[in-house]
PDB file of N, CA and C in Angstrom:
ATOM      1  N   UNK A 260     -23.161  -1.774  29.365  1.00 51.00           N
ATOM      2  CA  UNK A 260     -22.615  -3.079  29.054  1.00 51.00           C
ATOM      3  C   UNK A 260     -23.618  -4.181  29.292  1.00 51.00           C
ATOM      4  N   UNK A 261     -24.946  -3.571  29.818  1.00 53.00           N
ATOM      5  CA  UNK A 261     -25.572  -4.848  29.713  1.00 53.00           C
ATOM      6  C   UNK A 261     -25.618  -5.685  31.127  1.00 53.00           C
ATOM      7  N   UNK A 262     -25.056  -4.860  32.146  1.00 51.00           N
ATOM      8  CA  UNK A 262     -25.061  -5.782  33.361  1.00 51.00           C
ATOM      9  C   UNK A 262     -26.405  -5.564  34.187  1.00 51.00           C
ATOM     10  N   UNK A 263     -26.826  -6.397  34.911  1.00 53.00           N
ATOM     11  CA  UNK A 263     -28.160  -6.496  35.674  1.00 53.00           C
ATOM     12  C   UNK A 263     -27.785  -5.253  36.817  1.00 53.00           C
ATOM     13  N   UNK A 264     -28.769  -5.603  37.630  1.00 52.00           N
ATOM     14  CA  UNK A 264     -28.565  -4.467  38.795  1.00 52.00           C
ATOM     15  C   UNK A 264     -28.044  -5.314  39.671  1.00 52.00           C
ATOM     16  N   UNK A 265     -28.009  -6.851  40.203  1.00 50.00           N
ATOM     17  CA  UNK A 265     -27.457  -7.503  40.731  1.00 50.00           C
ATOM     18  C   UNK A 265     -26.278  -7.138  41.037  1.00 50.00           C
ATOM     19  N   UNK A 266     -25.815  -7.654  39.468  1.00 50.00           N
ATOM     20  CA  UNK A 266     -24.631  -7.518  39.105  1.00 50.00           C
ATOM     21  C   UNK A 266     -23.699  -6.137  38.867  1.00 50.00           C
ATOM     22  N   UNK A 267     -24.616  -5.233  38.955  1.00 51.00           N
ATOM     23  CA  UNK A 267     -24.236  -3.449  39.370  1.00 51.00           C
ATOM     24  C   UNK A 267     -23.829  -3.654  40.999  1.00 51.00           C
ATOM     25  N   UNK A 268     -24.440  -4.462  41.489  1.00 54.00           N
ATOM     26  CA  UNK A 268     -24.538  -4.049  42.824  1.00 54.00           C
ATOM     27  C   UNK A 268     -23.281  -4.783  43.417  1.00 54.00           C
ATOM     28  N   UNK A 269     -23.255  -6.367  43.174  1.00 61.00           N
ATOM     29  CA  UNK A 269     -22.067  -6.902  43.327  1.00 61.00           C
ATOM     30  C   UNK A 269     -20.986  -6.141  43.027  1.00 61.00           C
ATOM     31  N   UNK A 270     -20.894  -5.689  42.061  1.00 75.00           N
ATOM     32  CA  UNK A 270     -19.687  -5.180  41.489  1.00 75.00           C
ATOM     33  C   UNK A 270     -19.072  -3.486  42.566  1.00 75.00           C
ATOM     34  N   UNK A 271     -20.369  -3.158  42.634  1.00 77.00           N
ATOM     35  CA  UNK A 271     -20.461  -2.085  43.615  1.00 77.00           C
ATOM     36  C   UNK A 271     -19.665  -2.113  44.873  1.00 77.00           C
ATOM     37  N   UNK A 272     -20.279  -3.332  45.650  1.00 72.00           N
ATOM     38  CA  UNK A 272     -19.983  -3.987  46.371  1.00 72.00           C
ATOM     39  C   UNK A 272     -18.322  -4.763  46.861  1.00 72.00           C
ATOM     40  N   UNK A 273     -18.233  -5.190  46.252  1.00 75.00           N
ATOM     41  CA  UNK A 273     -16.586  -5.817  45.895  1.00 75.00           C
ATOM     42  C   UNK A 273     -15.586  -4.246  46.058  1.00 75.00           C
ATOM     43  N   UNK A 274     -16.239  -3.638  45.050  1.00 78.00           N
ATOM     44  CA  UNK A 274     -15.339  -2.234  44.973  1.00 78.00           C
ATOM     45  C   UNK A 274     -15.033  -1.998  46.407  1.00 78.00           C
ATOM     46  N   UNK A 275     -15.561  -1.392  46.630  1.00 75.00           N
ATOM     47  CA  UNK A 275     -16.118  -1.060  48.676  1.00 75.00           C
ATOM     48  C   UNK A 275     -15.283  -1.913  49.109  1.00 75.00           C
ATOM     49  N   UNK A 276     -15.351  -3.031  49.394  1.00 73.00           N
ATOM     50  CA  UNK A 276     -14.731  -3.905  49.980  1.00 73.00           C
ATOM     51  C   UNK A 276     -13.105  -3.873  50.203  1.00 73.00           C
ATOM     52  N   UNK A 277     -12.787  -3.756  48.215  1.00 75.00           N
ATOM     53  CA  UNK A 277     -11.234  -3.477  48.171  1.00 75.00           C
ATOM     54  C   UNK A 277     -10.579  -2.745  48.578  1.00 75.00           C
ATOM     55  N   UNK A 278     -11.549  -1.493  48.252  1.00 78.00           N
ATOM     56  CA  UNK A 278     -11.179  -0.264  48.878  1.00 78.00           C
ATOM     57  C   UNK A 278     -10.740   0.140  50.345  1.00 78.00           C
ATOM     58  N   UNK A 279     -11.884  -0.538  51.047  1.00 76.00           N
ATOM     59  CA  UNK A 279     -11.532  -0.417  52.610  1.00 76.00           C
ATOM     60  C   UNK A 279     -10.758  -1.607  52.731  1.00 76.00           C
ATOM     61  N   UNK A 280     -10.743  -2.324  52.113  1.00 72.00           N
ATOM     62  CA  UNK A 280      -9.263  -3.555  52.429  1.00 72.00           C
ATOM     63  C   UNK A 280      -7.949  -2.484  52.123  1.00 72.00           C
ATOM     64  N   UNK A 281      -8.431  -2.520  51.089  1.00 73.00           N
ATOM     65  CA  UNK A 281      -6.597  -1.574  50.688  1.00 73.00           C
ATOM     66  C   UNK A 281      -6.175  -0.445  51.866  1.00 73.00           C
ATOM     67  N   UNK A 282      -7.206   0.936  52.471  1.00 73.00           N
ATOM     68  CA  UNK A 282      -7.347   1.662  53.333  1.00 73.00           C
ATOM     69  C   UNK A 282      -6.585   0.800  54.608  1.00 73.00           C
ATOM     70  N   UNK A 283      -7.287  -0.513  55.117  1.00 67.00           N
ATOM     71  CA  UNK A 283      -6.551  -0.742  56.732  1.00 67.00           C
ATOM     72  C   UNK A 283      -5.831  -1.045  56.530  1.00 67.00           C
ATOM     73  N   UNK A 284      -4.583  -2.021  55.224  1.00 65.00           N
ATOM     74  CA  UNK A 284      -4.020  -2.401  55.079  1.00 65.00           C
ATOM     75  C   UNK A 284      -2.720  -1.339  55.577  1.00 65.00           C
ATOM     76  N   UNK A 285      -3.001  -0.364  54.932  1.00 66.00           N
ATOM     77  CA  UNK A 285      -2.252   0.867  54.674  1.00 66.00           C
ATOM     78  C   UNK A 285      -1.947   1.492  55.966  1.00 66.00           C
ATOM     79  N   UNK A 286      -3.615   1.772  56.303  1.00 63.00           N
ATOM     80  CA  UNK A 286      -3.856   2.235  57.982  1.00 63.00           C
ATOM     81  C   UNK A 286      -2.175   0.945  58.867  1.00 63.00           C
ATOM     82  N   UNK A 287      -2.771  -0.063  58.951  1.00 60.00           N
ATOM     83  CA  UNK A 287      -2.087  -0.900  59.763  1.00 60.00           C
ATOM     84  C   UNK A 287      -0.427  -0.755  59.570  1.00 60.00           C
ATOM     85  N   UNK A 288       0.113  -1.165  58.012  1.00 62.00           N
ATOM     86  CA  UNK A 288       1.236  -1.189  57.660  1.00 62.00           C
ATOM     87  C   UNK A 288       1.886   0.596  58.462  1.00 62.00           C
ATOM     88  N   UNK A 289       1.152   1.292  57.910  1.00 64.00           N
ATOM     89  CA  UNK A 289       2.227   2.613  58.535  1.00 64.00           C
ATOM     90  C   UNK A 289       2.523   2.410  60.329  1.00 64.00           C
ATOM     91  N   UNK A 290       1.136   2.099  60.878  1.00 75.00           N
ATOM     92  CA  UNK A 290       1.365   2.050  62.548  1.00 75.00           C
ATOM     93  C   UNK A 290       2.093   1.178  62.847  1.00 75.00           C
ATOM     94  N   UNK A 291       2.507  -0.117  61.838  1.00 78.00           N
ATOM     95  CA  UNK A 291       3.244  -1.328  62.010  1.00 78.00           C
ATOM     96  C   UNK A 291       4.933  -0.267  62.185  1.00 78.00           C
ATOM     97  N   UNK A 292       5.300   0.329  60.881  1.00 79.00           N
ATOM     98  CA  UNK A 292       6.128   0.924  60.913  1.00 79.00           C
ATOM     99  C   UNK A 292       6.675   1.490  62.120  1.00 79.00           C
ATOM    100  N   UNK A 293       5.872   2.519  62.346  1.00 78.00           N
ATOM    101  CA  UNK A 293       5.863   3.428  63.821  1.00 78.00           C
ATOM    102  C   UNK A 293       6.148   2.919  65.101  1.00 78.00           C
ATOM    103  N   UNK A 294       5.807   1.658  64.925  1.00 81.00           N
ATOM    104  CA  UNK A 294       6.079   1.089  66.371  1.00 81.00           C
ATOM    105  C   UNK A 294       7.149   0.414  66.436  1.00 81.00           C
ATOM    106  N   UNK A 295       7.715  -0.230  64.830  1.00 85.00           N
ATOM    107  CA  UNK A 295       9.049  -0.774  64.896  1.00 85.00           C
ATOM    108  C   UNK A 295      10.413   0.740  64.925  1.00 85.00           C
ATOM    109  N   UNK A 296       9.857   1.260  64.337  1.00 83.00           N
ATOM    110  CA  UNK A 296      10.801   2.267  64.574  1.00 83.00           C
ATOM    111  C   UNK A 296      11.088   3.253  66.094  1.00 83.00           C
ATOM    112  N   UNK A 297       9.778   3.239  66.467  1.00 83.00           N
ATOM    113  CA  UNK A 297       9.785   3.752  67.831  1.00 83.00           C
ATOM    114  C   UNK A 297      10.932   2.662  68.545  1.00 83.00           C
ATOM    115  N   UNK A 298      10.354   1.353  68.562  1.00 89.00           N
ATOM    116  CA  UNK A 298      11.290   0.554  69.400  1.00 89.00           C
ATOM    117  C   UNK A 298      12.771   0.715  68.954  1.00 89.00           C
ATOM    118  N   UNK A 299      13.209   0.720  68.134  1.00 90.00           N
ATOM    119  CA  UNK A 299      14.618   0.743  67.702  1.00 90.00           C
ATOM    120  C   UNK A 299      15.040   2.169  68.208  1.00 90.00           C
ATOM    121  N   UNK A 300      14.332   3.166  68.025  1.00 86.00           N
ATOM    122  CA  UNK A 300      14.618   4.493  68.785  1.00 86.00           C
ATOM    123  C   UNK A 300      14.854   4.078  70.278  1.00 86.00           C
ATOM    124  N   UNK A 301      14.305   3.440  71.147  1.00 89.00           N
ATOM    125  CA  UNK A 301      13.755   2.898  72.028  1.00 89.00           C
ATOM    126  C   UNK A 301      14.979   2.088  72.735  1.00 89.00           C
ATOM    127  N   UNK A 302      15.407   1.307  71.809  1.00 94.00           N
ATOM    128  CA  UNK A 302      16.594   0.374  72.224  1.00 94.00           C
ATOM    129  C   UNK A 302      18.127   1.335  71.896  1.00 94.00           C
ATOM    130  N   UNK A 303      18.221   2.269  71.076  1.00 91.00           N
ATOM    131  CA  UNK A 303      19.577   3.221  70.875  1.00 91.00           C
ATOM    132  C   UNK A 303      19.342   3.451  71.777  1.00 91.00           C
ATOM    133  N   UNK A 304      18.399   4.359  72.503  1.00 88.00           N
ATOM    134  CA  UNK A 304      18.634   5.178  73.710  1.00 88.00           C
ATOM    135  C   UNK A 304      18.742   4.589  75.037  1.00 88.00           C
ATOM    136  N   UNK A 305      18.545   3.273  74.898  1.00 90.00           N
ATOM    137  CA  UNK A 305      18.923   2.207  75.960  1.00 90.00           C
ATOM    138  C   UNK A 305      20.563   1.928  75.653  1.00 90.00           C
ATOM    139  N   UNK A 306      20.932   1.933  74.724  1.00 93.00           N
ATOM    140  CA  UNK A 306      22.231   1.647  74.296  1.00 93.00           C
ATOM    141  C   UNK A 306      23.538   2.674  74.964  1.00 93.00           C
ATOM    142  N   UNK A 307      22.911   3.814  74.085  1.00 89.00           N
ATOM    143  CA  UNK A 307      23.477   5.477  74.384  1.00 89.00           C
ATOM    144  C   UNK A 307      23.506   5.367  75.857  1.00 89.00           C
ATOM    145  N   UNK A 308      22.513   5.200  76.585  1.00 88.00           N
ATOM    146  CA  UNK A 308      22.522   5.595  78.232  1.00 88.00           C
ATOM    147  C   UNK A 308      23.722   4.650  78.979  1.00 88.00           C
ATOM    148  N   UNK A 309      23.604   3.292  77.993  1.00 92.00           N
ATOM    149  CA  UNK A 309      24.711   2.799  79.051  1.00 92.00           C
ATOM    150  C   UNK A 309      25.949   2.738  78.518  1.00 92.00           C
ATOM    151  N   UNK A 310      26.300   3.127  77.532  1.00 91.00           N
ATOM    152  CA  UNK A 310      27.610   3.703  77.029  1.00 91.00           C
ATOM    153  C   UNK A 310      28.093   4.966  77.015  1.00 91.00           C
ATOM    154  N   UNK A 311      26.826   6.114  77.934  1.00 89.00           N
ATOM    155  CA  UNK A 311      27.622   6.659  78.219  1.00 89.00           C
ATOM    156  C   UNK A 311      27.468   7.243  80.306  1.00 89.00           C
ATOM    157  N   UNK A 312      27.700   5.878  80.847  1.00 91.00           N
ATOM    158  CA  UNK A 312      27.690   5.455  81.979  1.00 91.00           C
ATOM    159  C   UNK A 312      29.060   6.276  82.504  1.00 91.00           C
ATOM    160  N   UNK A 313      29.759   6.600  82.037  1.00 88.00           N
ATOM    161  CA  UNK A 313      31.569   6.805  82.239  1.00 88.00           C
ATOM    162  C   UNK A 313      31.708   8.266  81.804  1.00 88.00           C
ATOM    163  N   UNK A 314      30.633   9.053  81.146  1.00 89.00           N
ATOM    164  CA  UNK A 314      30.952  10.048  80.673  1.00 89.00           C
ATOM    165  C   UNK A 314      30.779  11.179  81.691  1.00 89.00           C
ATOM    166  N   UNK A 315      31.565  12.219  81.552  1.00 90.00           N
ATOM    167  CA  UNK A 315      31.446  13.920  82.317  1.00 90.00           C
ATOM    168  C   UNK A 315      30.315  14.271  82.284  1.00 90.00           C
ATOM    169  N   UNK A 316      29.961  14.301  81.495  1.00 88.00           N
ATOM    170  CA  UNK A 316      28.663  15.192  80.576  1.00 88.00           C
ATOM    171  C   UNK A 316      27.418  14.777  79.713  1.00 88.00           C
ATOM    172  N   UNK A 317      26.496  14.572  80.283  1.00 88.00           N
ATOM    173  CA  UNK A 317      25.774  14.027  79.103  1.00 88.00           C
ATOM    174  C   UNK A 317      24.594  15.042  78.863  1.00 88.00           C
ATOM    175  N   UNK A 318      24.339  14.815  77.532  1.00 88.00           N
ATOM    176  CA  UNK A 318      23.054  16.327  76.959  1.00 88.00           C
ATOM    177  C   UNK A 318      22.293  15.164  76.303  1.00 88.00           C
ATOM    178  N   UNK A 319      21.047  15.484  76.584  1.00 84.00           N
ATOM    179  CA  UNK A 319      19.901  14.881  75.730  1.00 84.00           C
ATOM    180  C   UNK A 319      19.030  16.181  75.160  1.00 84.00           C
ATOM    181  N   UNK A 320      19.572  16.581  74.121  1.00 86.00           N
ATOM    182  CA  UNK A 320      18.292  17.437  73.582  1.00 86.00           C
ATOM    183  C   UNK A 320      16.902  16.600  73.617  1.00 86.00           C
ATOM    184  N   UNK A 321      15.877  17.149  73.158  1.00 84.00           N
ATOM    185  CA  UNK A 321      14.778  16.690  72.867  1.00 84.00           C
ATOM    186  C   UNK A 321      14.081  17.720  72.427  1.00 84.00           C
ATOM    187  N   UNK A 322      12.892  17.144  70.891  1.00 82.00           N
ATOM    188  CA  UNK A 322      12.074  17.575  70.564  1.00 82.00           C
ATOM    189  C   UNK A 322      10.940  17.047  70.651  1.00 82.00           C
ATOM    190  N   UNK A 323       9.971  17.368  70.961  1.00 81.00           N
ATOM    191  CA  UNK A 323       8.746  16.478  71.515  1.00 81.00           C
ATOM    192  C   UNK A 323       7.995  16.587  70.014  1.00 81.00           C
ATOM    193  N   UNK A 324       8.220  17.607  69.302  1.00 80.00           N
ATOM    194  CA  UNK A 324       6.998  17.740  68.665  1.00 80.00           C
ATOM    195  C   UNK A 324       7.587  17.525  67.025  1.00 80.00           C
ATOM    196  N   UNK A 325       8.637  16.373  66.805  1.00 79.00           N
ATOM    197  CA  UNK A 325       9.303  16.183  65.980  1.00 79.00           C
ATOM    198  C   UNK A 325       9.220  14.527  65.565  1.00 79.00           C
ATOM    199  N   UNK A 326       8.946  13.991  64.412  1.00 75.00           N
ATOM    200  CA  UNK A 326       8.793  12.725  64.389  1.00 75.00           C
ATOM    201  C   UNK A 326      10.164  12.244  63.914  1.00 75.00           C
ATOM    202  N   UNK A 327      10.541  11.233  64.029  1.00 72.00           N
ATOM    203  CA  UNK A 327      11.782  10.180  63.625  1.00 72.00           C
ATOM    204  C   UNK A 327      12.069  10.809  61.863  1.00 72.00           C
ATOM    205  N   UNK A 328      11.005  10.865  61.518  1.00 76.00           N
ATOM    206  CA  UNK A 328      11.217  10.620  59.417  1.00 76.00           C
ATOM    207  C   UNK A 328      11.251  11.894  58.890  1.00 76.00           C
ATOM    208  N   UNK A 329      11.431  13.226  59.673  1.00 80.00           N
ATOM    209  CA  UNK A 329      11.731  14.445  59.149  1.00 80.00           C
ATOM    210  C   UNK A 329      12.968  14.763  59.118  1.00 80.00           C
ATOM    211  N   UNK A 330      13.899  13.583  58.056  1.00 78.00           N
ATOM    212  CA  UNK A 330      15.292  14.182  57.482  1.00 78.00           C
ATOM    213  C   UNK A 330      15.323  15.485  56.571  1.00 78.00           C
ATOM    214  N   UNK A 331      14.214  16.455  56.213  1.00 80.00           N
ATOM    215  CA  UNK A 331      14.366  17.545  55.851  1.00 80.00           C
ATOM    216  C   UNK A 331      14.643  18.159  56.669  1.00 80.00           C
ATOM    217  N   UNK A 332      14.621  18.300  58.252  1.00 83.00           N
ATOM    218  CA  UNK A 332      14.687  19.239  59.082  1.00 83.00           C
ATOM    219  C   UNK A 332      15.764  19.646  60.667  1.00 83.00           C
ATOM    220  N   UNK A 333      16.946  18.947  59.614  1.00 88.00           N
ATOM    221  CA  UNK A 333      18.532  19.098  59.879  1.00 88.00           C
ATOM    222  C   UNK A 333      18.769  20.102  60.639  1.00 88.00           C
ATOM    223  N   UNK A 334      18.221  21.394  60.455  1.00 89.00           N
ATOM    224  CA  UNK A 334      18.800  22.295  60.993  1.00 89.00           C
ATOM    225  C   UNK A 334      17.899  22.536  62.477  1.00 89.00           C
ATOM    226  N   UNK A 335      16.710  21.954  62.269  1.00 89.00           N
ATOM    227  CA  UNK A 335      15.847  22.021  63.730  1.00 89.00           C
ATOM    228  C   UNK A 335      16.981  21.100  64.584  1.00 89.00           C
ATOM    229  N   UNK A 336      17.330  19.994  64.045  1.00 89.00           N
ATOM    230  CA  UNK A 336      17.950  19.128  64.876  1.00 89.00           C
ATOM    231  C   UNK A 336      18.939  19.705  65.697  1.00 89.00           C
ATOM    232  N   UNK A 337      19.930  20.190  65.179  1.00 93.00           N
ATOM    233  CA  UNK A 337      21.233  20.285  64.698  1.00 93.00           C
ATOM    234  C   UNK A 337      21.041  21.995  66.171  1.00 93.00           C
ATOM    235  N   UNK A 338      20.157  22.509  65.498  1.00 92.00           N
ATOM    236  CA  UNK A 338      19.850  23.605  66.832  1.00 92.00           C
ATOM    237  C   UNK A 338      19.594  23.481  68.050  1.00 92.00           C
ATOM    238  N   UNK A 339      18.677  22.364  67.888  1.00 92.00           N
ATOM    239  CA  UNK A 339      18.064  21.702  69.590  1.00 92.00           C
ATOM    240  C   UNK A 339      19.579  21.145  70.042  1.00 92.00           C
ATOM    241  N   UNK A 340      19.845  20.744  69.527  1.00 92.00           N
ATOM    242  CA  UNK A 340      21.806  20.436  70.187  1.00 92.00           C
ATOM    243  C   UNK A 340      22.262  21.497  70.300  1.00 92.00           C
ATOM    244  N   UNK A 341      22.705  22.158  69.857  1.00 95.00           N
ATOM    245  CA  UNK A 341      23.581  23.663  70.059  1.00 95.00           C
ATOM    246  C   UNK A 341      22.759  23.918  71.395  1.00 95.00           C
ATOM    247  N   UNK A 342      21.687  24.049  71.286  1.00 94.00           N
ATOM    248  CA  UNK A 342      21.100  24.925  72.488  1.00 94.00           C
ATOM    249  C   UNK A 342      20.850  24.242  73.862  1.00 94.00           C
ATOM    250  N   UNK A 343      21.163  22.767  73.690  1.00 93.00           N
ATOM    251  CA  UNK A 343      21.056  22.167  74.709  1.00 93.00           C
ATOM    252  C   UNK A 343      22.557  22.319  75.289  1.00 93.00           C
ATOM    253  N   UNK A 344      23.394  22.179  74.353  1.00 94.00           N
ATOM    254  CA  UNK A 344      25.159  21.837  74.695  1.00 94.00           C
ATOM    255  C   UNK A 344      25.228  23.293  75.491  1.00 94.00           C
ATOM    256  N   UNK A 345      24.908  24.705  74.766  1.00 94.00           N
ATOM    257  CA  UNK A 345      25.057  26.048  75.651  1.00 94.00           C
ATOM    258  C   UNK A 345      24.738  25.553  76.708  1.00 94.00           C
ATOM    259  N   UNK A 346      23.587  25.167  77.423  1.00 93.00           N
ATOM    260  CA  UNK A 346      23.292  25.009  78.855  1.00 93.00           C
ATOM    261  C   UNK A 346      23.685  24.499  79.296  1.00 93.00           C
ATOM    262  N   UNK A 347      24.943  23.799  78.904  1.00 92.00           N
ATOM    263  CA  UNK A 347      25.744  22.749  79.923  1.00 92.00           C
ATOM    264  C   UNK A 347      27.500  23.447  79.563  1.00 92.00           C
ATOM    265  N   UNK A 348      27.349  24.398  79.398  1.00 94.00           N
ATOM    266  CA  UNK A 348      28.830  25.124  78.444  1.00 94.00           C
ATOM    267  C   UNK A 348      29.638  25.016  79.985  1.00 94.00           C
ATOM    268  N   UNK A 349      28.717  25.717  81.162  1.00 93.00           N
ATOM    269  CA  UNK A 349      29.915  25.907  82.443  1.00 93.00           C
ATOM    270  C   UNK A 349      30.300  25.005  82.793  1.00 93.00           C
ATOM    271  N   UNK A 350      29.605  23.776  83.333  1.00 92.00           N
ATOM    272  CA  UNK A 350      29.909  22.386  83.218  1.00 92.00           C
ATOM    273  C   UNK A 350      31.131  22.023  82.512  1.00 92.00           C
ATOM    274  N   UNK A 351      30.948  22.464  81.485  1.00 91.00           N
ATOM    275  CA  UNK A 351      31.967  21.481  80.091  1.00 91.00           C
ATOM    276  C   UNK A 351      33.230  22.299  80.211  1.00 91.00           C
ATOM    277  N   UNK A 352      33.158  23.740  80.544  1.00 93.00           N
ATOM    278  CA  UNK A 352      34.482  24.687  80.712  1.00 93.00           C
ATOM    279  C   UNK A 352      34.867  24.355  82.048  1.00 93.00           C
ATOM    280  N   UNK A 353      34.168  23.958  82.870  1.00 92.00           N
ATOM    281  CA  UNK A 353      34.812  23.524  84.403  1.00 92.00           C
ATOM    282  C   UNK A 353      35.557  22.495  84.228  1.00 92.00           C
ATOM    283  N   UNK A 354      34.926  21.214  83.370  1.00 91.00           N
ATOM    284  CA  UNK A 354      35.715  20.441  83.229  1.00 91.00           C
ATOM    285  C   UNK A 354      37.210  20.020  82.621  1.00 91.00           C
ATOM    286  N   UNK A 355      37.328  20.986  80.983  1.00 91.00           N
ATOM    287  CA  UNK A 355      38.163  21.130  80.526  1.00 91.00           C
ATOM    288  C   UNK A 355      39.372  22.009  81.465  1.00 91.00           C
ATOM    289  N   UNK A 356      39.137  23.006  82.778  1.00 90.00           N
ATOM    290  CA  UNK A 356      40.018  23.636  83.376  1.00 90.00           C
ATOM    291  C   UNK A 356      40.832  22.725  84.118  1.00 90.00           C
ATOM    292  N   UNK A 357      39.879  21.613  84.435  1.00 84.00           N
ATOM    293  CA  UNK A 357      40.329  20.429  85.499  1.00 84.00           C
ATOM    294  C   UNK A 357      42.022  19.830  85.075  1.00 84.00           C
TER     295      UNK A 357
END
């Protein structure tokens, strides 16, 4: 097209630029995410704990190695409960005898 090398280079240049603009943007926006969502995770379970101040029984499953945004993986969830609730079954049958 006729462009100088300058002007190869500028153009070069700019590219690069956008590019790694667009990259942290991206970088930043997802960790922005992560941390608002962590906190809202953060504040339920502040919520949960003191509503259930009054309760018999309380189970906290946990998966450590599970992020917030894996709604494909229902049934991991859904198990780590079952298997937490078993370990508290005598508990929960003592109570219901009461």
């Amino acid at each position: 097209q006729g462009l100088s090398a300058a002007q190869k280079k500028g153009s070069f240049f700019e590219k690069l630029m956008d590019s790694i603009g667009r990259k942290i943007k991206n970088h930043f926006r997802d960790n922005v995410f992560n941390v608002l969502m962590n906190t809202i995770q953060f504040l339920e379970y502040g919520i949960a704990q003191s509503s259930a101040q009054g309760a018999d029984v309380t189970i906290h499953p946990v998966l450590s190695n599970s992020h917030w945004a894996e709604f494909y993986s229902v049934d991991k969830f859904v198990r780590c409960g079952d298997d937490a609730t078993r370990e508290h079954l005598a508990e929960i049958k003592k109570l219901v005898e009461e």
